[in-house]
Coordinates of C-alpha atoms and ligand atoms in Angstrom, one line a residue:
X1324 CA -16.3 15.1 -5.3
X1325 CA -16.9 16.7 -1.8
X1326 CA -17.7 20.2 -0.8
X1327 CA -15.0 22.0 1.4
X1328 CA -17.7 23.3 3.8
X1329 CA -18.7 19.6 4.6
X1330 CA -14.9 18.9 5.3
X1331 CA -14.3 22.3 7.5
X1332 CA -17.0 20.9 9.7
X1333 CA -15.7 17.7 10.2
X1334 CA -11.9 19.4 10.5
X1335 CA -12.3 19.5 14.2
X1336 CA -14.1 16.7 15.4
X1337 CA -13.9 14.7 18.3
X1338 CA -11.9 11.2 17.3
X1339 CA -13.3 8.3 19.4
X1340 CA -10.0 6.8 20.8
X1341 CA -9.3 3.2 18.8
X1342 CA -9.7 0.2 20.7
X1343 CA -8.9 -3.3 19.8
X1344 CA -11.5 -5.3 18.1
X1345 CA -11.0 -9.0 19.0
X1346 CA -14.2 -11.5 18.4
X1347 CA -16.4 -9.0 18.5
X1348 CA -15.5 -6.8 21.4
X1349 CA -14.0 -3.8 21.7
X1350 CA -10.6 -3.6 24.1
X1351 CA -8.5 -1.3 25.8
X1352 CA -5.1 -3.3 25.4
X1353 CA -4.4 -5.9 28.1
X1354 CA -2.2 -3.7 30.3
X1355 CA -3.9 -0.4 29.4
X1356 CA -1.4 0.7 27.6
X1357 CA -1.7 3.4 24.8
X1358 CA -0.2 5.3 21.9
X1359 CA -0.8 9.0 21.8
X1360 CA -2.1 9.4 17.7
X1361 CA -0.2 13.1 16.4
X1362 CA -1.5 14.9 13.2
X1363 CA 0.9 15.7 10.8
X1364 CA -1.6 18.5 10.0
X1365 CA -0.2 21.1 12.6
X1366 CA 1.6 18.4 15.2
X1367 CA -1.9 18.1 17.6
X1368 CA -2.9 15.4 19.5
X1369 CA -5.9 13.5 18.1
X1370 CA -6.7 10.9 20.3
X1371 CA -5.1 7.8 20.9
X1372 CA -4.6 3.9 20.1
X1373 CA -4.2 1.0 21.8
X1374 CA -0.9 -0.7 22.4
X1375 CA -1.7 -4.5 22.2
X1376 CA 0.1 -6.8 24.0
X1377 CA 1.1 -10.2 23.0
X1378 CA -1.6 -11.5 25.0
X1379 CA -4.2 -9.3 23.3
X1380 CA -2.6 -10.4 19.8
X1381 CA -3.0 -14.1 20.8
X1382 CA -6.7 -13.5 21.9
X1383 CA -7.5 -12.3 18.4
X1384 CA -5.3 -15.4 17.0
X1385 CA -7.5 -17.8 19.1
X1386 CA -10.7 -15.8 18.0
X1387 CA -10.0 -15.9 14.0
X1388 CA -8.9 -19.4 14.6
X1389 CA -12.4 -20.4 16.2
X1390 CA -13.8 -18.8 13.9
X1391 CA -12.4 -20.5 10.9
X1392 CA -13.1 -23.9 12.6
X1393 CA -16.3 -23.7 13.0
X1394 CA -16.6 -22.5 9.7
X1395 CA -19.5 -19.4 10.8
X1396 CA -17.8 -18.0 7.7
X1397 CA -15.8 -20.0 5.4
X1398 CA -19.1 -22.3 5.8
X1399 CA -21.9 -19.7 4.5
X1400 CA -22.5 -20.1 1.0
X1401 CA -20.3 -17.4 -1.4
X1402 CA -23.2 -15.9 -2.6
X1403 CA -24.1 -15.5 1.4
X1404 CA -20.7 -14.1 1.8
X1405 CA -21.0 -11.4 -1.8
X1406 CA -23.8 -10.2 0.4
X1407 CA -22.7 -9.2 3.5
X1408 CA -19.7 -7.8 1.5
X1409 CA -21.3 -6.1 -0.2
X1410 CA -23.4 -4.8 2.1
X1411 CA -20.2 -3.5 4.0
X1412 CA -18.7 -1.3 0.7
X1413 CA -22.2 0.0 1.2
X1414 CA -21.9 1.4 4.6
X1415 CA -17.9 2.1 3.6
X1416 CA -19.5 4.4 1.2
X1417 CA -22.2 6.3 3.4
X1418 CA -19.6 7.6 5.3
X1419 CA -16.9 8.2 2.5
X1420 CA -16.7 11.8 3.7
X1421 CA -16.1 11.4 7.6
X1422 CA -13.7 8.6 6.7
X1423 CA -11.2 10.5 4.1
X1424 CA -11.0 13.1 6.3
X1425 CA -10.7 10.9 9.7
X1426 CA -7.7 9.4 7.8
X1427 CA -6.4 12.4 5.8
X1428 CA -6.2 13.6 9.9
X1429 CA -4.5 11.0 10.9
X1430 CA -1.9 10.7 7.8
X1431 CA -1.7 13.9 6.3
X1432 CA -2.7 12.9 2.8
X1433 CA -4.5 15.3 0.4
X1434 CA -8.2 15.3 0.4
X1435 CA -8.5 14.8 -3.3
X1436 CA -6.5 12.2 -3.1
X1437 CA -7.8 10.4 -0.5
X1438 CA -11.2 10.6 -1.6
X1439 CA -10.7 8.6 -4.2
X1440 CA -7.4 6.7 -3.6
X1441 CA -8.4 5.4 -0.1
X1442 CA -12.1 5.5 0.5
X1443 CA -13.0 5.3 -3.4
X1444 CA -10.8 2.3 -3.5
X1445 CA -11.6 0.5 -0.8
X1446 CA -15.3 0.6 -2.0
X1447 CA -14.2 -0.4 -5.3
X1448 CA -11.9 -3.6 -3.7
X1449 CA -14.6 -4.8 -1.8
X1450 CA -17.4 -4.6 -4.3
X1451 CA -14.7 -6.4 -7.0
X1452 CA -14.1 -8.8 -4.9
X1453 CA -16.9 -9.9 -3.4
X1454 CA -18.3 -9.9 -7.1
X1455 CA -15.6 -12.4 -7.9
X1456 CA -16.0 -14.8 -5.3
X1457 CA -19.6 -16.7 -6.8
X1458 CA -17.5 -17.3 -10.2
X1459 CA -14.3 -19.2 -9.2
X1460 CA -14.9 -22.8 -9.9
X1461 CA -12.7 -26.1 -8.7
X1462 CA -11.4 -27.9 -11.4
X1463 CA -11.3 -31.7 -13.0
X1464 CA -8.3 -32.7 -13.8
X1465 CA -7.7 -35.1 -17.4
X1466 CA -7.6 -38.4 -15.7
X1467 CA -8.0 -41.9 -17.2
X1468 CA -11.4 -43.3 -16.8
X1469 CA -10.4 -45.4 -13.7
X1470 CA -10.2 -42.3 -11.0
X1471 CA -11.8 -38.6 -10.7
X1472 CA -9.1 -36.2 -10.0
X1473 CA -11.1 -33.3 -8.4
X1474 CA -9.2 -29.8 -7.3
X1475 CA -10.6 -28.3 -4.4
X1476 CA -9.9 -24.7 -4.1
X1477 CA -9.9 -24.1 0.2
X1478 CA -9.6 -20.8 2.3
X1479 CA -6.6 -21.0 4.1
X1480 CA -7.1 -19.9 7.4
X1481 CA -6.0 -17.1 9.6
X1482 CA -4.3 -14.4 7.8
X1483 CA -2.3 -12.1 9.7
X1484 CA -2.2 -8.7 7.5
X1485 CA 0.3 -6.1 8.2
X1486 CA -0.8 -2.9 6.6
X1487 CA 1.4 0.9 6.5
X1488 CA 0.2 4.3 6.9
X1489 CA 0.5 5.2 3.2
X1490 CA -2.4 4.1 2.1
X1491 CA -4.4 2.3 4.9
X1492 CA -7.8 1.9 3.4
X1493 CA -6.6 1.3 0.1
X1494 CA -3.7 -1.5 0.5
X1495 CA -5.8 -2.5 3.4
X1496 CA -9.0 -4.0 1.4
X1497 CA -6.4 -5.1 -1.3
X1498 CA -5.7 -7.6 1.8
X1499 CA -8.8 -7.5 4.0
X1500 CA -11.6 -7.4 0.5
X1501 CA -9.8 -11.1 -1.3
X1502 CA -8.9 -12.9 2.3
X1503 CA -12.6 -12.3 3.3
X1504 CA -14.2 -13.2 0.2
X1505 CA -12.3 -16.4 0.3
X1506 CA -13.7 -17.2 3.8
X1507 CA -10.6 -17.1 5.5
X1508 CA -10.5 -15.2 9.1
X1509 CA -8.0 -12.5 9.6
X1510 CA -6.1 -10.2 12.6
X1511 CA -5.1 -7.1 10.5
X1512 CA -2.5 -5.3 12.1
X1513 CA -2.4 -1.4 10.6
X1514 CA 0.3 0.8 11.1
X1515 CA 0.7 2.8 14.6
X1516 CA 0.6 6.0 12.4
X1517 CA -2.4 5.6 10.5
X1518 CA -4.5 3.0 12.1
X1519 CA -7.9 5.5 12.8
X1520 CA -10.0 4.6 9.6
X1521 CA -9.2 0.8 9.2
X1522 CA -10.5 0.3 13.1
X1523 CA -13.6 2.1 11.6
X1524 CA -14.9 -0.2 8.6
X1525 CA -14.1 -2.9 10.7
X1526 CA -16.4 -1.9 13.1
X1527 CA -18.4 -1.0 9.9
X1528 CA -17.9 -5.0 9.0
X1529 CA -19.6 -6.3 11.8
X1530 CA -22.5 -4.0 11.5
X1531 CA -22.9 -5.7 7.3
X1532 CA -23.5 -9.2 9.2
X1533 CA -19.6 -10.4 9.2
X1534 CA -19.7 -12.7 12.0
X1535 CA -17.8 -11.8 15.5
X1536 CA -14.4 -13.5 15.1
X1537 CA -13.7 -13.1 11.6
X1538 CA -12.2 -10.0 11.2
X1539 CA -9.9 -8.5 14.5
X1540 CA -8.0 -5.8 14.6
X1541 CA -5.1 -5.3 17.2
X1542 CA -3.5 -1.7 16.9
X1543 CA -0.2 -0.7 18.6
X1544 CA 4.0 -0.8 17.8
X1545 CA 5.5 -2.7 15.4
X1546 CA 7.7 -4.3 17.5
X1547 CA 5.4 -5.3 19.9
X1548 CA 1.7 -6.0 18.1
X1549 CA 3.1 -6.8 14.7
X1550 CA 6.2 -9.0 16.2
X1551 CA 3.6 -11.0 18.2
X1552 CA 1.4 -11.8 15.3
X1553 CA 4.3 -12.8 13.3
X1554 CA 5.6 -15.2 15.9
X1555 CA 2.1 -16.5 16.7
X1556 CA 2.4 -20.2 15.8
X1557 CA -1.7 -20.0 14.6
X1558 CA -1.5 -17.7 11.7
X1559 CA -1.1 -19.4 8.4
X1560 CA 0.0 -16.5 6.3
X1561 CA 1.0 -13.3 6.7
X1562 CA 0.4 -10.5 4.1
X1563 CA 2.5 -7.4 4.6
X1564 CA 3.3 -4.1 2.7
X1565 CA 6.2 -2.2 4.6
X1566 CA 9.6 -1.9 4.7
X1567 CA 12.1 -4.5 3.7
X1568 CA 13.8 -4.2 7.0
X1569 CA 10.5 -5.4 8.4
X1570 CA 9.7 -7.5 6.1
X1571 CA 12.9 -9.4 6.9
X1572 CA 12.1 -9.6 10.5
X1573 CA 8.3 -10.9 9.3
X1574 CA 10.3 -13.8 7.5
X1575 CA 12.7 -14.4 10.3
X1576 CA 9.8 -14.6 12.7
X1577 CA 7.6 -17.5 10.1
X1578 CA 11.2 -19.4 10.4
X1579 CA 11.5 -19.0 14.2
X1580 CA 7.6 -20.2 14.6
X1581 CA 5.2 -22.4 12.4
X1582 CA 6.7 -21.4 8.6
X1583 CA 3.9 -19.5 8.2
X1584 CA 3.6 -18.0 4.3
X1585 CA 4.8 -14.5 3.8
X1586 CA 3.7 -12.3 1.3
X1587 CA 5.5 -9.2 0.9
X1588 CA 5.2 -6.0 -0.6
X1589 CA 8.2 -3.6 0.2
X1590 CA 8.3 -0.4 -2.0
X1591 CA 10.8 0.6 -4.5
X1592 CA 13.2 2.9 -6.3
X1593 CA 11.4 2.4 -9.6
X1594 CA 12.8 4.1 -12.6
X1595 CA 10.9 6.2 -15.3
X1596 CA 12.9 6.4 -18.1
X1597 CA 12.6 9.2 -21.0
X1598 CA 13.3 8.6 -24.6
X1599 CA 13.6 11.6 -26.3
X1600 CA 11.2 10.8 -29.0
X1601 CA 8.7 11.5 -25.8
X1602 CA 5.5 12.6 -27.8
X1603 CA 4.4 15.3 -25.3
X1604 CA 7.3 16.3 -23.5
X1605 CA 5.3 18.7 -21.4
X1606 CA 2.8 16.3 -20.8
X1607 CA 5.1 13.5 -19.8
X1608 CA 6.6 16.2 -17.4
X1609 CA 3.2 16.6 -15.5
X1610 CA 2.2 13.3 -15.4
X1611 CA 5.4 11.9 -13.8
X1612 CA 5.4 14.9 -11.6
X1613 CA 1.9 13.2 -10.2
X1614 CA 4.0 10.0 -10.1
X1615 CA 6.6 11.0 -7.1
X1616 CA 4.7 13.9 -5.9
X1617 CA 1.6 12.7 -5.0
X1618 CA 0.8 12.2 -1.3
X1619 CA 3.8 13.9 -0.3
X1620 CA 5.7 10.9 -2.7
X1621 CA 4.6 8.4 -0.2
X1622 CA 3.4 5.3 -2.8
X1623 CA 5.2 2.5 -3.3
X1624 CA 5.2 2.7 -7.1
X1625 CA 6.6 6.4 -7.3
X1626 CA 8.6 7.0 -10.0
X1627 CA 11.3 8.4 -7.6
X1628 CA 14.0 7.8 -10.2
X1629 CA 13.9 9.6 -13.3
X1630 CA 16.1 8.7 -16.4
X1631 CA 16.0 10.9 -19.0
X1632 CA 17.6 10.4 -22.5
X1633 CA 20.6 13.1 -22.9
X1634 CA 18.9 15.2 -25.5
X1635 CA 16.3 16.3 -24.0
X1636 CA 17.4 15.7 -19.7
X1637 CA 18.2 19.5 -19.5
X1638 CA 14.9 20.5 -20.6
X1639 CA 12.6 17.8 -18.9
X1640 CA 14.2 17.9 -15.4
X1641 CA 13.5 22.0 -15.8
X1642 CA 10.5 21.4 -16.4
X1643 CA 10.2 18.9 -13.3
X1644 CA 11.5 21.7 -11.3
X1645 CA 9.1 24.0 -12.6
X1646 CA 6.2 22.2 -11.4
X1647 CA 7.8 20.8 -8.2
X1648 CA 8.0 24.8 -7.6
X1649 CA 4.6 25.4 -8.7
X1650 CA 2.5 22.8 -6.9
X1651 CA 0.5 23.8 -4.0
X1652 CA 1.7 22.3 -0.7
X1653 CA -0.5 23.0 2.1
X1654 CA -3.5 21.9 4.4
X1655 CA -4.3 18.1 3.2
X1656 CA -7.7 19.0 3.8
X1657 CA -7.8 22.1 1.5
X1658 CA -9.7 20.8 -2.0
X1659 CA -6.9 23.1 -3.7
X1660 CA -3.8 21.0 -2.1
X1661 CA -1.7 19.1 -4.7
X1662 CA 0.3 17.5 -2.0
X1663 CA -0.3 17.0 1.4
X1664 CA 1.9 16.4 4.9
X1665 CA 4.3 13.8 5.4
X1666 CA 3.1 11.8 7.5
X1667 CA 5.8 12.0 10.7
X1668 CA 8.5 14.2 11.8
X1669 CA 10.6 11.1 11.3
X1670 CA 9.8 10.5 7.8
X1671 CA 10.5 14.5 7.0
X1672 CA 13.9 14.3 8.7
X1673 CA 14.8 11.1 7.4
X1674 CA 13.9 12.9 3.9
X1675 CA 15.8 16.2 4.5
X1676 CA 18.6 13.7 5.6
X1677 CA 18.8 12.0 2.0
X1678 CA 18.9 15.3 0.2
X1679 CA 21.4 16.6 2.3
X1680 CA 23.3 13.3 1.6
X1681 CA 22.9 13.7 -2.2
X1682 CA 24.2 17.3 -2.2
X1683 CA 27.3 16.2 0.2
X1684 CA 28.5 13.2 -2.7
X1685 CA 27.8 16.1 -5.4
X1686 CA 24.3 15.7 -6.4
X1687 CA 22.1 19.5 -7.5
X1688 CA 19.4 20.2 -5.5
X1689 CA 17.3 21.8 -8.4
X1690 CA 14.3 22.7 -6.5
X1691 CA 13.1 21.8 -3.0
X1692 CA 15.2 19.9 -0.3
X1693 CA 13.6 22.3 2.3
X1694 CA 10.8 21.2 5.2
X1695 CA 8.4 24.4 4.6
X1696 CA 5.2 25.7 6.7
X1697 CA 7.0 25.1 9.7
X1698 CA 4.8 27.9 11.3
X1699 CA 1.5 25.3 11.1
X1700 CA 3.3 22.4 13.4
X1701 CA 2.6 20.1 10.6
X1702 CA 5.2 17.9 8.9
X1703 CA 5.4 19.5 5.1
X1704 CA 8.2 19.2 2.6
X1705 CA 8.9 21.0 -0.7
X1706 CA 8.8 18.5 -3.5
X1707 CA 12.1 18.4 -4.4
X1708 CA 14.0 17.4 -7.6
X1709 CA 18.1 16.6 -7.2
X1710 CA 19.9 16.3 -10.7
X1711 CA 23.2 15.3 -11.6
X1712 CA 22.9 11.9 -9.5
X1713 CA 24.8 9.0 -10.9
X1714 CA 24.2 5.3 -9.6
X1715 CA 27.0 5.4 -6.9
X1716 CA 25.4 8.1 -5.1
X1717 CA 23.2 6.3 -2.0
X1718 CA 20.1 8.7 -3.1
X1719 CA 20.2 6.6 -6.4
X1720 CA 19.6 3.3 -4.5
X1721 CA 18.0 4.2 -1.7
X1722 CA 14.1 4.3 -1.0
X1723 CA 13.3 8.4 0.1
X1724 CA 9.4 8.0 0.3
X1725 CA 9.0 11.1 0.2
X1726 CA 8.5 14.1 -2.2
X1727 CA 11.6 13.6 -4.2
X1728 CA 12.5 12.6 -7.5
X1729 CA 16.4 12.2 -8.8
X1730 CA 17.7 12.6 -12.5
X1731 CA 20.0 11.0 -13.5
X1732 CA 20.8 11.1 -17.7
X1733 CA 21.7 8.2 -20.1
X1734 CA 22.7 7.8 -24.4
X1735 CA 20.9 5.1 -25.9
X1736 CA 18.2 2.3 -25.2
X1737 CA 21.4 0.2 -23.6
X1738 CA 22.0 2.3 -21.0
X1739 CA 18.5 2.8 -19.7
X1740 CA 18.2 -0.7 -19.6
X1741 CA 21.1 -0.7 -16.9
X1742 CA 20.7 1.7 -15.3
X1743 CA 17.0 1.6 -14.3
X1744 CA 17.9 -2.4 -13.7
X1745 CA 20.9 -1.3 -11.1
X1746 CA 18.8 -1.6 -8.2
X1747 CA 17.5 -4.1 -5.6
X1748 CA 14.1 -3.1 -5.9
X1749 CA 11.8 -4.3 -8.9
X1750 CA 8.7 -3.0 -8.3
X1751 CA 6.7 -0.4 -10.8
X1752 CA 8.8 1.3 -13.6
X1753 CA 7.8 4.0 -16.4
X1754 CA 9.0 4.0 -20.3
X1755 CA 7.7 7.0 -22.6
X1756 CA 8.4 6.4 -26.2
X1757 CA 6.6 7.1 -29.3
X1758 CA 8.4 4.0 -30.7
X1759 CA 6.2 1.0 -30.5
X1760 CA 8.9 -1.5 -30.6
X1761 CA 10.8 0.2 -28.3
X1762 CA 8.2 0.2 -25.6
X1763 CA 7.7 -3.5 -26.0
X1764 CA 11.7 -4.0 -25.6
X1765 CA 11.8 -1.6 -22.9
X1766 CA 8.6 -3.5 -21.0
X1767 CA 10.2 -6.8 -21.6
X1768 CA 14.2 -5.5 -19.9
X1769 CA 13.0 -3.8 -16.6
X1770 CA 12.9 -6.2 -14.1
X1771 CA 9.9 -4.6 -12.5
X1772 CA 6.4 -6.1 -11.6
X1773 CA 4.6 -3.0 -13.4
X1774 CA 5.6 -1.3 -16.6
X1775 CA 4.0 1.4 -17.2
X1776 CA 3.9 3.3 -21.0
X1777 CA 3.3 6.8 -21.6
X1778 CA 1.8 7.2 -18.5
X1779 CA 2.5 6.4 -14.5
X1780 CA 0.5 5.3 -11.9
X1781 CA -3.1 4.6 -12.2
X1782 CA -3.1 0.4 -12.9
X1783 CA -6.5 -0.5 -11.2
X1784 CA -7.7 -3.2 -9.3
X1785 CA -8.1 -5.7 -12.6
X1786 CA -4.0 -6.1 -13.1
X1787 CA -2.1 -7.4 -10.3
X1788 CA 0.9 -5.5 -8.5
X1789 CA 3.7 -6.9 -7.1
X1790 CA 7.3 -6.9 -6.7
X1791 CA 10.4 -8.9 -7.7
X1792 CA 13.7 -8.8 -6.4
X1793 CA 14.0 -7.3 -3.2
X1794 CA 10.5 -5.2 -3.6
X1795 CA 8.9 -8.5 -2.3
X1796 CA 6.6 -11.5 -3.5
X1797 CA 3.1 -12.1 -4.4
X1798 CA 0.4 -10.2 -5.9
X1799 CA -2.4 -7.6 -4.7
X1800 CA -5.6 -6.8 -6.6
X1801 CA -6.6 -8.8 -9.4
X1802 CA -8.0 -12.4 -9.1
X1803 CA -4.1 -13.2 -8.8
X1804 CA -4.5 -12.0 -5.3
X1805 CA -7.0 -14.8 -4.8
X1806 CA -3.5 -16.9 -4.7
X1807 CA -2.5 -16.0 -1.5
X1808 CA -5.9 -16.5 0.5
X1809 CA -7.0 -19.9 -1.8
X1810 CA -5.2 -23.3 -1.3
X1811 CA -5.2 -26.1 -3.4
X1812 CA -6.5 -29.5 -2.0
X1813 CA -6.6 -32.8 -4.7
X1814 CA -9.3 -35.4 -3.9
X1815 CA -8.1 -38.8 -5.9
X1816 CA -11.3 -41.1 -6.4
X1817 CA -11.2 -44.1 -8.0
X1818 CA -13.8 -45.6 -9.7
Ligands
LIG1106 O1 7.6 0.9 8.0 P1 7.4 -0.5 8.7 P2 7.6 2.3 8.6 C1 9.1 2.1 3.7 C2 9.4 3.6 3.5 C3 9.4 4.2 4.9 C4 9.9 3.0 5.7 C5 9.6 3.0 7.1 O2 10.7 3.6 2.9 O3 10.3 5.2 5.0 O4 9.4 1.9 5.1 O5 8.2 3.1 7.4 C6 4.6 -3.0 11.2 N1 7.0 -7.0 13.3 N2 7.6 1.9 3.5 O6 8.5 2.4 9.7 O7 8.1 -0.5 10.0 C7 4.3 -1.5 11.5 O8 3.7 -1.4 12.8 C8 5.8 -6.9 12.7 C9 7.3 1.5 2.2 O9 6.2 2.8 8.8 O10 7.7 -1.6 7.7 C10 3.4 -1.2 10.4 O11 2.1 -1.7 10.6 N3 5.3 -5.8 12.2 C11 5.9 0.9 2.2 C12 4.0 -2.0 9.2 O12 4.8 -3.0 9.8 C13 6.1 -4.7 12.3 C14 4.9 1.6 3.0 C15 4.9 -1.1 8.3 O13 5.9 -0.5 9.1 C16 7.3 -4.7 12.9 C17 5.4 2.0 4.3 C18 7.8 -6.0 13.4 N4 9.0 -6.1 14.0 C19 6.7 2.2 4.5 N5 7.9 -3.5 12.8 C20 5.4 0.5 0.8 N6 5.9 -0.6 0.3 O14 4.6 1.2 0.2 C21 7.0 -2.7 12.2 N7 5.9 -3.4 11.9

């Protein structure tokens, strides 16, 4: 996809420093006040953000909410708004290159993946939904003759959208791409540690004709920024993908202000059970390797906890430790690199830290478990597998989010039932089975929003992903997501 000459040249660049982006204008943060952006690359200084203040935060509020009101959005015809959209995934695209590697910069995530993963799918979101929004019809409801029931379907205002460093572009436009379409006006609020590329296509927004107002961006901490657009008492929803910690506070903060909506999306433990009537043992090896190893096992839906049927769990976590071994960790923005940096020194040492833990209450550190490259200044970490873990152990419960997958063994179909169940979290989960009925059975018991079968990761934007139980509520991508950003208004007519 790109050529590693073009991305030497842009290695170095100059970053512009991110400013605020309220109605239009670009800000420096009410008091001045920034945060110095580090590169988990090799621990440099890239430039920095600003640190919005409440003040600033309420200044975008007022500027979405003016320009919802005067509808210089929600007001153009849908067609008129597939246009400018449109138009926007276009310019997204022109600069797909400087973009994966501004952000691959600023979050250490491999170039190959981030090619397509962030910049590829935040063209694709856009386009989809901007597509979508020219073919979603009101309704009539089945009245008697004497009255016309008509279902309006409405934008519902100012969305406040909370986005993580993960995946910026990506679960950004799974936000941004369906609010928009909808007409609604938003204040998108990305992660202190990743905020550099979503400040640029919004700049890139106003330059496809989306009028001033509709989309701001205030940058900055999460206690400060994000707390203030959570308590504001003029955002209508809020749509966050996070942690549950904050995702509690996001909920505390609608209860404490207007009971704004609050969508969440908080990550996992999910399970990726192995029958041993696997057809391609090998293959299912590799694949779920991808699964928690990818960008440094940063995704929400990693498959962080394998279950593998007794038979065969000797053989298939050697073979996960095999190609843990084998993959090539190094520069994010090598074309070679399998998986990337994390993204902070406080992620890796809240990583090491659950490893550590595992080994302490008896777990084996099969491979990995080590930070590695120290020598660069960048934040790297061997991907790791730890076997013997049973479900009392905290590293079978807890989130790593990072580069490490646990193993833990089971007998029969019963078992892996409870055991990938015996979690808070219900977010993605794996089954591979050459037994039809058996995958069906297994899909139907997880209590997860995505099952995936003989394969992991991958579900694009036409199925919708979200969590149940304590991963969160409500749906990205698909028209589902449409749910959030789309209220229902009756008009009763009699006649
Ligand atoms: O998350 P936070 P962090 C998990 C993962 C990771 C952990 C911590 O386990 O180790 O969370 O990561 C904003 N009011 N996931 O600290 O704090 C913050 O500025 C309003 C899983 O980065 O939840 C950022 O924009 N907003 C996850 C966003 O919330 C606040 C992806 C997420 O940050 C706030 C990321 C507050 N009080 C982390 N405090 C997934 N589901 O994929 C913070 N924020």
């Amino acid at each position: 996809m790109f050529d590693q000459s073009a991305i030497d040249a842009l290695r170095d660049a100059p970053v512009t420093p991110g400013r605020l982006l309220i109605g239009g204008d670009r800000r420096e943060a009410g008091d001045g006040a920034t945060l110095v952006v580090i590169s988990p690359l090799n621990g440099a200084r890239l430039t920095t953000i600003a640190d919005a203040t409440s003040e600033d935060v309420e200044d975008a509020v007022h500027a979405a909410r003016a320009a919802f009101e005067d509808r210089r959005w929600a007001g153009q015809p849908p067609a008129a708004r597939k246009k400018v959209l449109l138009e926007w995934a276009d310019l997204i695209e022109r600069e797909w290159l400087d973009l994966a590697v501004l952000g691959v910069r600023d979050n250490g995530t491999e170039i190959a993946m981030a090619g397509k993963a962030e910049v590829g799918s935040a063209v694709g979101a856009i386009r989809w939904y901007a597509e979508a929004i020219d073919k979603i019809y009101g309704e009539i409801a089945p009245t008697a003759d004497a009255a016309l029931g008509l279902i309006h379907r409405e934008p519902v205002g100012v969305i406040g959208a909370i986005v993580p460093w993960n995946f910026p572009l990506m679960i950004g436009t799974w936000k941004l791409a369906p609010a928009l379409a909808a007409g609604n006006s938003v204040v998108l609020k990305p992660s202190e540690t990743a905020s550099l590329t979503l400040i640029r296509i919004a700049e890139l927004a106003l330059e496809a004709g989306l009028p001033k107002g509709v989309l701001n961006v205030v940058t900055g901490r999460g206690a400060r920024c994000g707390q203030a657009l959570a308590m504001s008492m003029d955002v209508d929803a809020l749509v966050f993908t996070g942690s549950g910690p904050t995702g509690r506070r996001l909920l505390e903060a609608s209860a404490k202000s207007n009971l704004k909506r609050v969508y969440l999306e908080l990550g996992g433990k999910s399970p990726n059970i192995v029958f041993d009537d696997v057809e391609d043992l090998a293959e299912a090896a590799k694949v779920s390797a991808a699964g928690i190893f990818r960008n440094s096992g940063q995704v929400c839906v990693a498959g962080s906890r394998l279950l593998v049927q007794k038979g065969i769990a000797r053989d298939f976590t050697d073979a996960m430790a095999r190609i843990a071994s084998e993959m090539r960790v190094g520069d994010p923005l090598d074309l070679g690199t399998q998986a990337g940096a994390v993204s902070s020194e406080g992620q890796l040492a809240q990583n090491l830290e659950h490893v550590r833990h595992a080994q302490e209450q008896g777990a084996t550190v099969s491979t990995g478990g080590t930070r590695i490259m120290q020598e660069t200044g960048g934040t790297y970490m061997a991907p790791t597998v730890v076997s013997d873990v049973t479900p009392d152990l905290r590293i079978f419960n807890d989130e790593v989010f990072g580069p490490v997958v646990t193993v833990t063994p089971f007998e029969d179909e019963a078992e892996a039932v409870l055991l990938a169940n015996a979690t808070e979290y219900g977010l993605a989960a794996g089954v591979w089975t050459a037994n039809l009925g058996r995958a069906h059975r297994m899909i139907r018991a997880v209590r997860a929003g995505v099952v995936h079968v003989n394969t992991y990761g991958g579900a694009d934007i036409t199925v919708p992903l979200g969590g149940i139980k304590q991963s969160g509520n409500g749906h990205d991508k698909s028209l589902h997501a449409f749910d959030k950003f789309l209220d229902l208004k009756t008009a009763w007519i009699k006649l």
